[in-house]
GROMACS .gro file of C-alpha atoms in nm:
model
  197
    1ARG     CA    1   0.000   0.000   0.000
    2ILE     CA    2   0.286   0.237   0.079
    3LEU     CA    3   0.435   0.165  -0.266
    4ALA     CA    4   0.101   0.240  -0.436
    5MET     CA    5   0.059   0.565  -0.241
    6THR     CA    6   0.417   0.669  -0.317
    7LEU     CA    7   0.360   0.605  -0.688
    8VAL     CA    8   0.038   0.810  -0.686
    9VAL     CA    9   0.206   1.103  -0.508
   10SER     CA   10   0.504   1.078  -0.744
   11VAL     CA   11   0.284   1.092  -1.054
   12HIS     CA   12   0.091   1.392  -0.934
   13THR     CA   13   0.393   1.587  -0.810
   14THR     CA   14   0.599   1.540  -1.125
   15SER     CA   15   0.355   1.513  -1.417
   16LEU     CA   16   0.300   1.888  -1.457
   17THR     CA   17   0.665   1.988  -1.410
   18ASN     CA   18   0.814   1.812  -1.713
   19ALA     CA   19   0.930   1.990  -2.024
   20ALA     CA   20   0.720   1.895  -2.325
   21ASP     CA   21   1.021   1.751  -2.511
   22ASP     CA   22   1.180   1.561  -2.217
   23LEU     CA   23   1.144   1.198  -2.321
   24ALA     CA   24   1.304   1.052  -2.006
   25SER     CA   25   1.076   1.233  -1.761
   26HIS     CA   26   0.766   1.144  -1.962
   27ALA     CA   27   0.876   0.780  -1.975
   28LEU     CA   28   0.909   0.791  -1.595
   29ILE     CA   29   0.554   0.928  -1.568
   30VAL     CA   30   0.422   0.642  -1.781
   31LEU     CA   31   0.594   0.391  -1.550
   32LEU     CA   32   0.465   0.566  -1.237
   33HIS     CA   33   0.109   0.533  -1.367
   34VAL     CA   34   0.124   0.165  -1.272
   35SER     CA   35  -0.002   0.294  -0.937
   36ARG     CA   36  -0.361   0.243  -1.054
   37GLU     CA   37  -0.309  -0.121  -1.131
   38VAL     CA   38  -0.107  -0.178  -0.813
   39PHE     CA   39  -0.385  -0.014  -0.610
   40PHE     CA   40  -0.656  -0.242  -0.749
   41LEU     CA   41  -0.436  -0.552  -0.730
   42LEU     CA   42  -0.362  -0.481  -0.364
   43SER     CA   43  -0.727  -0.398  -0.289
   44ALA     CA   44  -0.839  -0.733  -0.430
   45PHE     CA   45  -0.553  -0.912  -0.252
   46VAL     CA   46  -0.641  -0.766   0.089
   47LEU     CA   47  -1.016  -0.823   0.043
   48PHE     CA   48  -0.976  -1.181  -0.072
   49TYR     CA   49  -0.724  -1.257   0.202
   50GLN     CA   50  -0.987  -1.148   0.458
   51TYR     CA   51  -1.270  -1.352   0.303
   52ALA     CA   52  -1.088  -1.652   0.153
   53HIS     CA   53  -1.214  -1.897   0.412
   54ARG     CA   54  -1.529  -1.738   0.545
   55ARG     CA   55  -1.869  -1.652   0.410
   56VAL     CA   56  -1.920  -1.308   0.260
   57ALA     CA   57  -2.232  -1.167   0.428
   58LEU     CA   58  -2.341  -0.935   0.147
   59GLY     CA   59  -2.542  -0.687   0.350
   60ALA     CA   60  -2.274  -0.638   0.615
   61PHE     CA   61  -1.995  -0.638   0.355
   62TRP     CA   62  -2.157  -0.372   0.139
   63ARG     CA   63  -2.276  -0.157   0.433
   64ARG     CA   64  -1.932  -0.146   0.583
   65ARG     CA   65  -1.745  -0.086   0.258
   66TYR     CA   66  -1.981   0.159   0.092
   67TRP     CA   67  -2.007   0.381   0.397
   68PHE     CA   68  -1.637   0.463   0.368
   69ILE     CA   69  -1.645   0.548  -0.001
   70ALA     CA   70  -2.000   0.664  -0.080
   71VAL     CA   71  -2.004   0.952   0.168
   72PRO     CA   72  -1.676   1.109   0.049
   73TYR     CA   73  -1.762   1.036  -0.315
   74VAL     CA   74  -2.101   1.206  -0.306
   75THR     CA   75  -1.975   1.490  -0.084
   76TRP     CA   76  -1.676   1.572  -0.303
   77SER     CA   77  -1.882   1.539  -0.620
   78ALA     CA   78  -2.120   1.800  -0.478
   79ILE     CA   79  -1.831   2.026  -0.374
   80TYR     CA   80  -1.678   2.007  -0.722
   81LEU     CA   81  -2.018   2.071  -0.880
   82VAL     CA   82  -2.039   2.401  -0.692
   83ALA     CA   83  -1.670   2.487  -0.737
   84ASN     CA   84  -1.687   2.421  -1.111
   85GLY     CA   85  -1.982   2.658  -1.152
   86ALA     CA   86  -2.287   2.437  -1.189
   87PRO     CA   87  -2.570   2.579  -1.406
   88TRP     CA   88  -2.780   2.702  -1.112
   89ALA     CA   89  -3.013   2.900  -1.340
   90SER     CA   90  -3.172   2.566  -1.417
   91PRO     CA   91  -3.197   2.336  -1.114
   92LEU     CA   92  -3.280   2.042  -1.341
   93SER     CA   93  -2.961   2.100  -1.539
   94ALA     CA   94  -2.758   2.115  -1.218
   95LEU     CA   95  -2.920   1.795  -1.095
   96GLY     CA   96  -2.858   1.627  -1.431
   97LEU     CA   97  -2.493   1.733  -1.422
   98PHE     CA   98  -2.459   1.606  -1.064
   99TRP     CA   99  -2.608   1.270  -1.165
  100HIS     CA  100  -2.372   1.252  -1.465
  101ASP     CA  101  -2.075   1.329  -1.237
  102LEU     CA  102  -2.180   1.055  -0.993
  103TRP     CA  103  -2.234   0.801  -1.270
  104THR     CA  104  -1.907   0.871  -1.453
  105GLY     CA  105  -1.676   0.993  -1.174
  106SER     CA  106  -1.614   1.308  -1.375
  107ALA     CA  107  -1.671   1.577  -1.111
  108SER     CA  108  -1.292   1.580  -1.078
  109TYR     CA  109  -1.035   1.350  -1.232
  110GLN     CA  110  -0.927   1.173  -0.913
  111LEU     CA  111  -1.277   1.065  -0.809
  112TYR     CA  112  -1.277   0.777  -1.055
  113PHE     CA  113  -1.076   0.579  -0.797
  114LEU     CA  114  -1.374   0.581  -0.562
  115LEU     CA  115  -1.614   0.491  -0.844
  116VAL     CA  116  -1.402   0.193  -0.952
  117THR     CA  117  -1.360   0.087  -0.589
  118ALA     CA  118  -1.740   0.094  -0.551
  119GLN     CA  119  -1.768  -0.134  -0.854
  120LEU     CA  120  -1.505  -0.366  -0.707
  121TYR     CA  121  -1.708  -0.393  -0.385
  122LEU     CA  122  -2.020  -0.466  -0.587
  123VAL     CA  123  -1.873  -0.763  -0.772
  124PHE     CA  124  -1.627  -0.883  -0.509
  125PRO     CA  125  -1.855  -1.161  -0.376
  126LEU     CA  126  -1.861  -1.300  -0.733
  127VAL     CA  127  -1.481  -1.281  -0.751
  128VAL     CA  128  -1.462  -1.485  -0.428
  129LYS     CA  129  -1.698  -1.746  -0.576
  130LEU     CA  130  -1.496  -1.759  -0.898
  131VAL     CA  131  -1.165  -1.811  -0.720
  132ARG     CA  132  -1.309  -2.076  -0.489
  133ALA     CA  133  -1.486  -2.262  -0.772
  134THR     CA  134  -1.178  -2.270  -0.996
  135ARG     CA  135  -0.919  -2.388  -0.745
  136GLY     CA  136  -0.685  -2.619  -0.930
  137HIS     CA  137  -0.738  -2.420  -1.252
  138HIS     CA  138  -0.611  -2.077  -1.149
  139TRP     CA  139  -0.351  -2.058  -1.425
  140ARG     CA  140  -0.635  -2.093  -1.676
  141VAL     CA  141  -0.834  -1.821  -1.501
  142PHE     CA  142  -0.528  -1.596  -1.506
  143GLY     CA  143  -0.465  -1.672  -1.875
  144ILE     CA  144  -0.824  -1.589  -1.971
  145SER     CA  145  -0.811  -1.269  -1.767
  146LEU     CA  146  -0.481  -1.173  -1.931
  147ALA     CA  147  -0.625  -1.235  -2.279
  148ILE     CA  148  -0.929  -1.020  -2.199
  149GLN     CA  149  -0.705  -0.743  -2.065
  150LEU     CA  150  -0.484  -0.752  -2.375
  151ALA     CA  151  -0.790  -0.739  -2.602
  152MET     CA  152  -0.931  -0.445  -2.406
  153THR     CA  153  -0.597  -0.265  -2.419
  154GLY     CA  154  -0.579  -0.321  -2.795
  155GLU     CA  155  -0.929  -0.184  -2.833
  156ILE     CA  156  -0.869   0.120  -2.612
  157GLU     CA  157  -0.525   0.210  -2.744
  158TYR     CA  158  -0.555   0.110  -3.110
  159GLY     CA  159  -0.926   0.089  -3.187
  160TRP     CA  160  -0.933  -0.272  -3.304
  161PRO     CA  161  -1.137  -0.465  -3.391
  162VAL     CA  162  -1.399  -0.188  -3.349
  163HIS     CA  163  -1.363   0.172  -3.240
  164LEU     CA  164  -1.540   0.250  -2.913
  165SER     CA  165  -1.672   0.596  -2.834
  166GLY     CA  166  -1.783   0.796  -2.533
  167SER     CA  167  -1.696   0.671  -2.185
  168LEU     CA  168  -1.613   0.326  -2.325
  169ALA     CA  169  -1.325   0.475  -2.525
  170GLN     CA  170  -1.170   0.608  -2.200
  171PRO     CA  171  -1.273   0.346  -1.945
  172ASN     CA  172  -1.065   0.472  -1.649
  173ALA     CA  173  -1.381   0.486  -1.436
  174TRP     CA  174  -1.497   0.132  -1.517
  175LEU     CA  175  -1.383  -0.181  -1.334
  176PRO     CA  176  -1.345  -0.398  -1.648
  177ALA     CA  177  -1.044  -0.184  -1.739
  178TYR     CA  178  -0.871  -0.325  -1.429
  179GLN     CA  179  -1.013  -0.679  -1.424
  180LEU     CA  180  -0.675  -0.848  -1.473
  181PHE     CA  181  -0.539  -0.677  -1.163
  182VAL     CA  182  -0.844  -0.762  -0.953
  183ILE     CA  183  -0.830  -1.127  -1.061
  184THR     CA  184  -0.453  -1.141  -1.011
  185GLY     CA  185  -0.482  -0.989  -0.664
  186ALA     CA  186  -0.750  -1.240  -0.560
  187LEU     CA  187  -0.554  -1.534  -0.704
  188ALA     CA  188  -0.236  -1.415  -0.534
  189ALA     CA  189  -0.417  -1.394  -0.200
  190ASP     CA  190  -0.545  -1.749  -0.248
  191HIS     CA  191  -0.186  -1.865  -0.307
  192TRP     CA  192  -0.006  -1.637  -0.063
  193ARG     CA  193   0.191  -1.918   0.103
  194GLU     CA  194   0.331  -2.035  -0.232
  195LEU     CA  195   0.413  -1.677  -0.326
  196LEU     CA  196   0.604  -1.626  -0.001
  197ASP     CA  197   0.793  -1.949  -0.059
   0.00000   0.00000   0.00000
């Protein structure tokens, strides 16, 4: 977690200070952006480690987890709505913009982390079931997840086989963009003894 936080701070303290033609510093920024993937891998690892051998009580799990992210997410989305100059002349427009910001995580660029984390919490009980049901076949699960991630990356970066548009073309705020790291984190937690060895 300390590594992920250090990477995030490093990206945001250096990304706006680089000269436009400095290849080395921009290459460093690209490498530091792995913080997103590390964050979601570690989140899945820690969650799965806690629930690997016990039942996930959905109501209690979601109540506990969503309380810590929903309140700041909604609060900061509202603060950014006001700070960014919401169209108050039309309350319906302001409400529509607020709903759009909540749905897409676009009130401010960093809020997508909370939105993706909320999606992770939503599907996490299914991830636990998947990992438990496929024990003995985890390399296959990892391989399928890797293939999906590579296909998604090809689509996002190069537009093949079809060109996506809208929020699908920039899926930073959607959990499927990080599915490999969630699956890898859960699988790693299930095999933590072997990994330590």
